[in-house]
Every structure is written in structure tokens, then in C-alpha cells.
Coordinates of C-alpha atoms and ligand atoms in Angstrom, one line a residue:
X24 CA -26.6 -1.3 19.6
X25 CA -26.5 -1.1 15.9
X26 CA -23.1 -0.6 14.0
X27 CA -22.7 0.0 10.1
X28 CA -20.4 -3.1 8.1
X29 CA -19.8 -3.2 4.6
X30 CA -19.8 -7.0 3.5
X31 CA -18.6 -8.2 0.5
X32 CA -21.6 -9.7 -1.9
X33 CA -20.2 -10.4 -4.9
X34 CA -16.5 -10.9 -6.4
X35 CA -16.3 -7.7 -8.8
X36 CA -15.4 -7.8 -12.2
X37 CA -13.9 -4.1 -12.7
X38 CA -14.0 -1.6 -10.2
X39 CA -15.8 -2.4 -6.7
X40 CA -19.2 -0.7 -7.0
X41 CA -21.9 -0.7 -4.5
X42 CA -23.6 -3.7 -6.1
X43 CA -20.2 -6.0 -5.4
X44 CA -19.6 -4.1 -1.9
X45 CA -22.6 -3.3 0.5
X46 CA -23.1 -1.2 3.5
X47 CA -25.3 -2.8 6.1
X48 CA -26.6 -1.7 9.6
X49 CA -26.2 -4.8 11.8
X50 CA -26.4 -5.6 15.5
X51 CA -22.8 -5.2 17.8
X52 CA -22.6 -8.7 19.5
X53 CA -21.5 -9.0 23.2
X54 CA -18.3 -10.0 24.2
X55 CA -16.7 -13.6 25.1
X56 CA -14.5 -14.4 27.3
X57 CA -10.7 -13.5 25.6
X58 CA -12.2 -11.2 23.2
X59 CA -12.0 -7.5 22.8
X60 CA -13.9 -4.5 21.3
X61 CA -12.3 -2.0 19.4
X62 CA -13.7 1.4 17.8
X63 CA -12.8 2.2 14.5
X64 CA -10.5 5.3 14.2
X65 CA -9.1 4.9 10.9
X66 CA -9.1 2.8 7.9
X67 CA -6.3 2.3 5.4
X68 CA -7.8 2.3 1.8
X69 CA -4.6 0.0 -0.1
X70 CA -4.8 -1.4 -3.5
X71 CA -3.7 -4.7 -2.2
X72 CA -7.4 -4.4 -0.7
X73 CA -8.7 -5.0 -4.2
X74 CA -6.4 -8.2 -5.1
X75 CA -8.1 -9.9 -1.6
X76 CA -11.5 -9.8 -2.7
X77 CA -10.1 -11.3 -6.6
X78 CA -12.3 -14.7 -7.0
X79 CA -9.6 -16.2 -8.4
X80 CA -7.1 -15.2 -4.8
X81 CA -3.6 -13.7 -4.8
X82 CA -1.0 -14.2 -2.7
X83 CA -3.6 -14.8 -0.7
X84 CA -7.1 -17.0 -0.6
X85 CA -10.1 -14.9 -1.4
X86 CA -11.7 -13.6 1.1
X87 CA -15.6 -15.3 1.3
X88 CA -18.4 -14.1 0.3
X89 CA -20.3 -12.9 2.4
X90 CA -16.9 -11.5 4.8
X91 CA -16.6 -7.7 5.8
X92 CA -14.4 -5.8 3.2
X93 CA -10.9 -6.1 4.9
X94 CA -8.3 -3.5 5.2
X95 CA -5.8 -2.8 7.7
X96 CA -7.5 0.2 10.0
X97 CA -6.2 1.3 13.3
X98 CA -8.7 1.1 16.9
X99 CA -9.2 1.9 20.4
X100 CA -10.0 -0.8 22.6
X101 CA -13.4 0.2 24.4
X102 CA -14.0 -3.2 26.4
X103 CA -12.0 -6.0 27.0
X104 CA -11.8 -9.8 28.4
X105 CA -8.3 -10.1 27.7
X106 CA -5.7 -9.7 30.1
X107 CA -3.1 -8.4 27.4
X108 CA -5.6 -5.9 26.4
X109 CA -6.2 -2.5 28.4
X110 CA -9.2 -0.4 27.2
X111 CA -7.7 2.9 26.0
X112 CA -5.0 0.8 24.2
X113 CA -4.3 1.8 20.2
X114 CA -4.2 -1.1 18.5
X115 CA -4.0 -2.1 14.0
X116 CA -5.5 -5.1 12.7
X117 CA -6.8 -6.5 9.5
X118 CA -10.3 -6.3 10.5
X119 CA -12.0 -4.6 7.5
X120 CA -14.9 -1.8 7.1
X121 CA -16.6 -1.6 10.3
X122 CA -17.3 1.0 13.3
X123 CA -16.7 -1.6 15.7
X124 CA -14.7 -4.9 16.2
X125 CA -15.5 -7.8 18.3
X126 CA -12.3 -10.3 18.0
X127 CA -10.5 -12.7 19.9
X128 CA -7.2 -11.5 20.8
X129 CA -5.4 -14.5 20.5
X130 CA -3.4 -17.1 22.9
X131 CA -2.5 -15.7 25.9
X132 CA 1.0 -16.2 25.8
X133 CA 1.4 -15.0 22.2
X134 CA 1.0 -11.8 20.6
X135 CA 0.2 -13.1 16.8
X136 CA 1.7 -10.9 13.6
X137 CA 0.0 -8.4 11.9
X138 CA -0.4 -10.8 8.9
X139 CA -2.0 -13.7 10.9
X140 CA -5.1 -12.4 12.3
X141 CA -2.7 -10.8 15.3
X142 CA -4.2 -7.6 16.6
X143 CA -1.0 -5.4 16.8
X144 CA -0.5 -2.5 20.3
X145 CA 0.3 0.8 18.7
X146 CA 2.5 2.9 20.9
X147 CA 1.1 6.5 21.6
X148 CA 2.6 8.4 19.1
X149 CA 6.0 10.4 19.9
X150 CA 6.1 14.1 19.4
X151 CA 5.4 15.2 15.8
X152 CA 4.1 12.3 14.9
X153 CA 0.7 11.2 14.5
X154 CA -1.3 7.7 14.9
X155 CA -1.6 7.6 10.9
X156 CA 1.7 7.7 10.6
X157 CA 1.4 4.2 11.4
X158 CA -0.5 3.1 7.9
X159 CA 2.6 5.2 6.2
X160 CA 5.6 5.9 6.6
X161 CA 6.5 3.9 10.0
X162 CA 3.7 1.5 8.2
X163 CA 3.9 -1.2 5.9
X164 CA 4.5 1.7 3.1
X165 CA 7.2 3.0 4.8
X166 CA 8.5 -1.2 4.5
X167 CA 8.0 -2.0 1.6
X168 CA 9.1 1.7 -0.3
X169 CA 13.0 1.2 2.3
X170 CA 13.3 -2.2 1.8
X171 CA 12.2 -2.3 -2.1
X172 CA 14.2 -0.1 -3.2
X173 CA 17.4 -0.8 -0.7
X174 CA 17.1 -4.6 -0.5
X175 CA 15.4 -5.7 -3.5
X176 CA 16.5 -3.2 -5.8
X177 CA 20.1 -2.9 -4.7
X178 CA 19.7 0.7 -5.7
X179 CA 23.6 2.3 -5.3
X180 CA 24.8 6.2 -4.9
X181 CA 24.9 6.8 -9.2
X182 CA 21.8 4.5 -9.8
X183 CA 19.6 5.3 -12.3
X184 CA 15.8 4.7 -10.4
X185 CA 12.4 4.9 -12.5
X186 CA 9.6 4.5 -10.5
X187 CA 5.8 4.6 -11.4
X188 CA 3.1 5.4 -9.3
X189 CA 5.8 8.5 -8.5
X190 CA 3.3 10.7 -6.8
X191 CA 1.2 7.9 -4.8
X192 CA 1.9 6.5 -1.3
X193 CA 4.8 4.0 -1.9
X194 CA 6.2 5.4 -4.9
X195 CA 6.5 9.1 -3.5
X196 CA 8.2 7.6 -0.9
X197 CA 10.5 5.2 -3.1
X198 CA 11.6 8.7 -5.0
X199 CA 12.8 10.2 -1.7
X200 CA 14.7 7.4 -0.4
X201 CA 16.3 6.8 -3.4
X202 CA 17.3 10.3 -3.9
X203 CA 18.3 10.5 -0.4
X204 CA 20.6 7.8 -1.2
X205 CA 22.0 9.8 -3.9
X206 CA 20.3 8.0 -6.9
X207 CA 19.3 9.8 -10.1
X208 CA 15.5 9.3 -9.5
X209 CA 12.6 9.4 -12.5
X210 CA 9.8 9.4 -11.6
X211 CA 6.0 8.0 -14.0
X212 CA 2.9 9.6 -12.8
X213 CA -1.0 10.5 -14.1
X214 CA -1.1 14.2 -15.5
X215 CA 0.9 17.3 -15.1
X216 CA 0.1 18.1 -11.8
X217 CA 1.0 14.8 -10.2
X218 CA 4.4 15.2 -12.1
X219 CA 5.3 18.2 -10.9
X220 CA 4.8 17.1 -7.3
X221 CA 6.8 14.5 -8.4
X222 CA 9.7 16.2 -8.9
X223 CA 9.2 19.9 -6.7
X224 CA 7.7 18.2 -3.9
X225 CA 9.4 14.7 -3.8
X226 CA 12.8 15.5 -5.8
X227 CA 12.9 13.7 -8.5
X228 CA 15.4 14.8 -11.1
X229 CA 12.3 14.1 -13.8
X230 CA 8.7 12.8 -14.0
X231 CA 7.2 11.1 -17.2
X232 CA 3.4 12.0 -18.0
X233 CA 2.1 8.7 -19.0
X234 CA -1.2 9.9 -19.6
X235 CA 0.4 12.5 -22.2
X236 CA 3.5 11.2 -23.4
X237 CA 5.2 8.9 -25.2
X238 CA 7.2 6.7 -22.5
X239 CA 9.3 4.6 -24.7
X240 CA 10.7 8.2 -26.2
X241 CA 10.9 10.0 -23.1
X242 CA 13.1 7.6 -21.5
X243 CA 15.2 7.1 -24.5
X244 CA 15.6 10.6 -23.7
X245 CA 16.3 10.8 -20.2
X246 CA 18.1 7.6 -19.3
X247 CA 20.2 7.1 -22.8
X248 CA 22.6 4.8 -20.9
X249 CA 19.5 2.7 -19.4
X250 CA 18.0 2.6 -15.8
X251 CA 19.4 0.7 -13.1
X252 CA 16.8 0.2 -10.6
X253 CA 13.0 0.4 -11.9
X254 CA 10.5 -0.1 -8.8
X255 CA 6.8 -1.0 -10.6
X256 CA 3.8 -0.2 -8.6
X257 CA 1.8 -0.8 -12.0
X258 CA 3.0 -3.5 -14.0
X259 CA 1.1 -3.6 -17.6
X260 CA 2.6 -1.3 -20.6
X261 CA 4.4 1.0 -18.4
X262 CA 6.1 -2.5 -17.4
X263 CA 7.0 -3.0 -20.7
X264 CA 8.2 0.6 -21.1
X265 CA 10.3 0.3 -18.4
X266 CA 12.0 -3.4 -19.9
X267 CA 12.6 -1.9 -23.2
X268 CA 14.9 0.6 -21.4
X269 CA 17.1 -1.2 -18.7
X270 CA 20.6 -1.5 -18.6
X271 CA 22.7 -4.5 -18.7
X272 CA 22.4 -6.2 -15.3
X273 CA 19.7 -3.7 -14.6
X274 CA 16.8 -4.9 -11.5
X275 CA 13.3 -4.7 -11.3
X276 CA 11.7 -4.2 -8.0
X277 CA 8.0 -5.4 -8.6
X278 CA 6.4 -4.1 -6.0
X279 CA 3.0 -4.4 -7.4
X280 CA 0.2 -4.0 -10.2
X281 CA -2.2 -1.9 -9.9
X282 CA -3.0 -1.4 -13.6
X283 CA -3.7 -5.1 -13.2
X284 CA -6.4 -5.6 -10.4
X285 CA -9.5 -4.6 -12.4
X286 CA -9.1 -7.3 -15.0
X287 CA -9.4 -10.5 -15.6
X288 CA -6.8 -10.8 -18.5
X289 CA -3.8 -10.2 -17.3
X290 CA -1.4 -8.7 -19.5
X291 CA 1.7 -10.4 -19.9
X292 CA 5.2 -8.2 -20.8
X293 CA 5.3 -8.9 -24.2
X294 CA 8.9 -8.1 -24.7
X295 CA 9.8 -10.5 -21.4
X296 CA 12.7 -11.7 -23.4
X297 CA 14.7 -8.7 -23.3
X298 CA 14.9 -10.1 -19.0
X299 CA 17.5 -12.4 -20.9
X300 CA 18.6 -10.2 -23.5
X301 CA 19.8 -7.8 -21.0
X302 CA 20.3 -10.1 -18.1
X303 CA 18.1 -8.5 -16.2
X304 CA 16.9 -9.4 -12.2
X305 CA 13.7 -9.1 -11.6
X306 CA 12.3 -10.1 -8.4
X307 CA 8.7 -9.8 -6.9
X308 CA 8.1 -9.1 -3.1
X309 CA 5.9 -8.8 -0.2
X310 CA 6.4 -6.9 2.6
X311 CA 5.4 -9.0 5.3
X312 CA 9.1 -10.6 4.9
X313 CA 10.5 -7.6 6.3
X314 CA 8.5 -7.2 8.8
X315 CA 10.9 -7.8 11.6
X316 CA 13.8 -5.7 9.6
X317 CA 11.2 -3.3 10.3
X318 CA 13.2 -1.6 13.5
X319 CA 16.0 -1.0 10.7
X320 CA 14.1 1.3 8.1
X321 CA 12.0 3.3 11.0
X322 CA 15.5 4.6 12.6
X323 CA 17.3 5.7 8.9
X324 CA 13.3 7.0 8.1
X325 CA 13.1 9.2 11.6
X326 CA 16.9 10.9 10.5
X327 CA 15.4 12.0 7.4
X328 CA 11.9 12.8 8.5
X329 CA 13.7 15.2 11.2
X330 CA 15.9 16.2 8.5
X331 CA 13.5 17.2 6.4
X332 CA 14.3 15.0 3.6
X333 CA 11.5 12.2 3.8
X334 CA 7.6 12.9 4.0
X335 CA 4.0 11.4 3.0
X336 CA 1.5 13.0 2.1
X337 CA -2.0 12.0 3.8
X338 CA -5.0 12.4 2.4
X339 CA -7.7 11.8 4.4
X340 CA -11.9 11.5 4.4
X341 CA -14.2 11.1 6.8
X342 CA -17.5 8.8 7.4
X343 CA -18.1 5.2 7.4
X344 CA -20.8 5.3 4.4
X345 CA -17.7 6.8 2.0
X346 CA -15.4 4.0 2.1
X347 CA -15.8 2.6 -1.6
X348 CA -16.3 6.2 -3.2
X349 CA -13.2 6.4 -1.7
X350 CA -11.3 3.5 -2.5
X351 CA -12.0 4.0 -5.6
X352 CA -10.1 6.8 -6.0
X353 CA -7.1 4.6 -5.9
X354 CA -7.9 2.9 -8.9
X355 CA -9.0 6.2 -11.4
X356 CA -5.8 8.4 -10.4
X357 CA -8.0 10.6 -8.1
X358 CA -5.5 10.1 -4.9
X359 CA -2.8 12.3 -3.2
X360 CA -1.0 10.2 -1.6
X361 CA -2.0 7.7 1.0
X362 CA -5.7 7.2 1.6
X363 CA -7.1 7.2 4.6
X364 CA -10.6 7.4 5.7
X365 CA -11.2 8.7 9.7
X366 CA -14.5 6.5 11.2
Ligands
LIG15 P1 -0.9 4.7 -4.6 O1 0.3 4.7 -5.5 O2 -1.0 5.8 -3.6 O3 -2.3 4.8 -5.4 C1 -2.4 4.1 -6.6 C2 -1.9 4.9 -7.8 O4 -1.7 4.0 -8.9 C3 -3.0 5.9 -8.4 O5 -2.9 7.1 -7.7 C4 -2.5 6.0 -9.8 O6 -1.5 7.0 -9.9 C5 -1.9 4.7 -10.1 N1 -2.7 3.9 -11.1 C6 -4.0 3.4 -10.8 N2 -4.4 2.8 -11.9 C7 -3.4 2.8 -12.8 C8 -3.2 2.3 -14.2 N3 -4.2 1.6 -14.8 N4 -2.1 2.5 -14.8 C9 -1.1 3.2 -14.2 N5 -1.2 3.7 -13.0 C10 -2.3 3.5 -12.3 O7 -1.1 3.3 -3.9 P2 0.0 2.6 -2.9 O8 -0.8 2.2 -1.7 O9 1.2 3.4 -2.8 O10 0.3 1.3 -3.8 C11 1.2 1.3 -4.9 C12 1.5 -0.1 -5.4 O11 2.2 -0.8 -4.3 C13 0.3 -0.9 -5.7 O12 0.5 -1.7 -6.8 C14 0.1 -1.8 -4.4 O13 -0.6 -3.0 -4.7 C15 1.6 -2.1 -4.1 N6 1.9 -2.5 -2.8 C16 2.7 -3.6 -2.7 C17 3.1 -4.1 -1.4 C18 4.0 -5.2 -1.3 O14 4.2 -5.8 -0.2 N7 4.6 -5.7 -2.4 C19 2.7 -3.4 -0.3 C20 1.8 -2.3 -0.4 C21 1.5 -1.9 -1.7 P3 -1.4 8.0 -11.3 O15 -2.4 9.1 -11.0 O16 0.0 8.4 -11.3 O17 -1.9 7.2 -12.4

């Protein structure tokens, strides 16, 4: 039986296009003893997805050539020769753009993390919620928008929060929580239309047009006694933006950098001495060190899903032979929300 599997060919040097990333048709091998087979359901399309396949690596090595693209997607098991391992089981992995997965599933006494090559049981999912809600909110998004904001940002009740990437996965969810915590939120995003979301549909008390307007002025304008908290999803100018207007003491939540991943230049903060000037704490995280805080942030996220005060938005495509269209998306402001793309 043949399956479809995009493998990575070459390291791109801008945006992925088909030339970097290829769909192939190849045979399904049989399965070994202690391996199992899973069926694609969904695939999460993440920007960190870009930064594994960088030539020069991240905060991880680069994946090889030659590998199939990885992403985090979420199965079925279909056959196993594992005793942990029922067929029918929901399972999330980092196994990458493929309709099926042959993998071992790891010692037998040991059920390996998500982040080393462990292949994760997903619990059917309770009433109102559904299996995607696994890549989101009770997901590594959900993670990393509670604990960046809470843990790494110190955000308090009176903060002043700016967060960029306002209307996409993370930082929608970063304006809510905040809020929710009684922070006065502002929000960066692409275009009017993502800025009103920004503030109608997430709460923010304001959103900044960085595509139309001038950031330093705006928020001069709206945070004249500086921002607390600023959580970066995008690094580069807006970065700088944000520096030039922090208060004393203020913290910076770096998150990510997406404006970044494209390039090979990275751009520095030109103004990184106003970190001293204002005595600034900025501190980069992953979200893997949370992971078994994790328990934590679902419970507070449930109360204020069923409360109505916490939500993300999905937006999800269908068919194997879309991914990098797709993924792309995430990198020209096309997405609404989290990206998700049903096999
Ligand atoms: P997302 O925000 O849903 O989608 C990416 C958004 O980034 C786009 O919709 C676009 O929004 C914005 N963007 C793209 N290129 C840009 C540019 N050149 N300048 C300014 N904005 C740009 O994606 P996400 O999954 O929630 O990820 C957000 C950030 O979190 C990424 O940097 C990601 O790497 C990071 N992340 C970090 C961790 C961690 O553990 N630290 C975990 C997951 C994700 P606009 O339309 O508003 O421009």
C-alpha cells in the first residue's frame, strides 16, 4: 500500500516552497515487533515548524535532509505490536507530514515525553471539547500563552500587556488570559480586520495596525506611562517598538520570532541598551519546561472556557497534498488563528 510523505530536500532560504519541501508517494512498510501504526487525523501547522528545518538549527539540531517535514499531528492507532498500545487509541507525536506512521513506541516500561520522540495517549475528548483542542488550547499553545504570560511575564491585576501576533494562535490567547487576569491588554496585529478581532472578539482594550501605523507613536499614545509586560511572538522592529516603550522594571516575555525565520540575517534590537537603561527583564522560553505544570493551566483554562471568557479560534484545511500552501499562510499573515490541516 502506497501512502503520500512530504520529505524535506533542501534547507530553504525564504519561505518553504515546493522545490525545498516535496510530496512523494512511497510504499507503507510492515510492522516490527514493538512498533505501531498510526493514521494521520490531523496535523498542527506551527511556526516553530520552520525554525526545525533552519540549516543552521535552533534550539534544536536541524532536522536532515532527506527527513519527513515534522510537525506535531495527532493519530489513531490502526495496528499494533505493542502491549501499551491498543488499536483505536488517539495518540500526538512529532511525526511530521505523512498519512501513516510506522514508529517504535518506545521501552516498555516507559512512556517517553512528547519532546523526545515519545508518542503521547490522548484521552477521548470530554464533552464540548474536541480532539484539536489538544494542538490548542489544552495544547502546547494553551502552555506556553498561561505560562508566558503568568510565569515569565509576571503579568499583575493593573499591568500594562502588549502583545504582537494579537489575533494568531498564542497571542489571541495571551490577550484573554491577561485580561482575564485584569490586565490592561494591547494588542499588534496585520490589518484592520485582524485588529478588530483583536479587541471585539478577544478583549483587548486596543490593537495597533502595524501594517498601517506608526507603532512608536501609537503606543506613546496608548501606554504614556510605559507597558509592563510585552509578550513577542515576532521579534524584529516591532521588538524594538516595543523596547523603546517599556516602563522601568518593565519584562519581556520572548515567546518567539516569527518575523525572523525566513532570513538569514537576523536582526538585532538596535536600541538593546535601553534593556539597561530601563532595567528591563527580558527572558526567552520554551514551553516544553512547563510541561509537567501543564495540569495547572488546563484546570484555570477549563473555568474560563466554561465561563466563556477563554477561546481559540481553529482554522482548519483538509488534504494531505495542501500542507505547504498551507503552512505558509503562517508566514504571509493569511491565518485565523491556529492552523490545522485534517488528513
Ligand atoms: P500565529 O500567531 O497563529 O501565526 C503567525 C502570525 O505571525 C501571522 O498570522 C502573522 O500575524 C504574524 N507574522 C508573520 N510574519 C510576520 C512578520 N514578518 N512580522 C510581524 N508579524 C508576522 O502562530 P502561533 O503558532 O501562535 O505562534 C506565534 C509565535 O509563538 C511564533 O513566533 C512561534 O514560533 C512562537 N511559539 C513559541 C513557543 C515557545 O515554546 N516559546 C511555542 C509555540 C509557538 P499578523 O497577520 O498579525 O501579521
Amino acid at each position: 500500500m502506497q501512502q503520500s510523505v512530504w520529505r524535506l530536500q533542501k534547507y530553504p532560504t525564504g519561505i518553504p516552497t515546493d522545490k525545498d519541501i516535496v510530496l512523494h508517494q512511497e510504499p507503507i512498510p510492515d510492522l516490527k515487533e514493538h512498533e505501531i501504526k498510526i493514521k494521520t487525523l490531523y496535523i498542527s501547522m506551527d511556526p516553530a515548524n520552520r525554525l526545525w528545518i533552519r540549516r543552521e538549527g535552533s534550539y534544536i539540531p536541524p532536522f536532515p535532509l532527506g527527513s519527513i517535514m515534522p510537525a506535531i499531528t495527532i493519530g489513531e492507532v490502526v495496528e499494533s505490536r505493542h502491549p501499551r498500545y491498543q488499536v483505536g487509541q488517539k495518540v500526538q507525536g512529532i511525526f511530521g507530514w505523512q498519512e501513516y506512521i510506522i514508529q517504535h513506541a518506545g521501552p516498555l516500561n516507559e512512556q517517553l515525553p512528547l519532546d523526545n520522540g515519545g508518542i503521547v495517549m490522548i484521552p477521548e475528548p470530554e464533552q464540548g471539547c474536541d480532539l484539536i483542542d489538544n494542538f490548542g488550547l489544552f495544547g502546547v499553545h494553551g502552555m506556553t500563552a498561561y505560562f508566558g504570560i503568568t510565569d515569565v511575564g509576571k503579568a499583575q491585576a493593573g499591568d500594562t500587556v502588549l502583545v504582537s501576533a494579537a489575533a494568531g494562535a498564542i497571542g489571541s490567547l495571551v490577550v484573554q488570559i491577561a485580561k482575564n487576569m485584569g490586565c490592561r491588554v494591547i494588542g499588534i496585529a496585520g490589518g484592520p480586520k485582524k485588529c478588530s478581532r483583536v479587541v471585539k472578539e478577544f478583549g483587548a482594550d486596543a490593537c495597533i495596525d502595524y501594517k498601517h501605523e506608526d507603532i512608536h507613536f501609537r503606543l506613546q499614545e496608548l501606554a504614556p506611562q510605559g507597558v509592563n509586560v510585552y509578550f513577542d511572538n515576532v521579534g524584529g522592529e516591532i521588538l524594538e517598538a516595543a523596547i523603546d516603550n517599556m516602563a522601568r522594571y518593565g519584562r519581556i516575555a520572548f515567546c518567539g520570532a516569527i518575523s525572523q525565520y525566513n532570513g538569514t540575517t537576523p536582526a538585532s534590537p538596535k536600541n538593546y541598551m535601553q534593556i539597561l537603561y530601563r532595567e528591563l527583564e527580558v527572558n526567552g522560553f520554551l514551553a516544553f519546561r512547563y510541561a509537567e505544570k501543564m495540569p495547572e493551566a488546563v484546570k484555570v483554562m477549563k473555568q474560563w472556557q466554561s465561563e466563556g471568557r477563554l477561546h481559540m479560534n481553529i482554522e482548519c484545511h483538509e488534504g494531505i497534498e495542501n500542507l505547504l500552501n498551507v503552512f505558509t499562510k503562517l508566514f504571509i499573515s493569511e491565518n485565523q488563528g491556529k492552523l490545522v490541516v485534517k488528513i
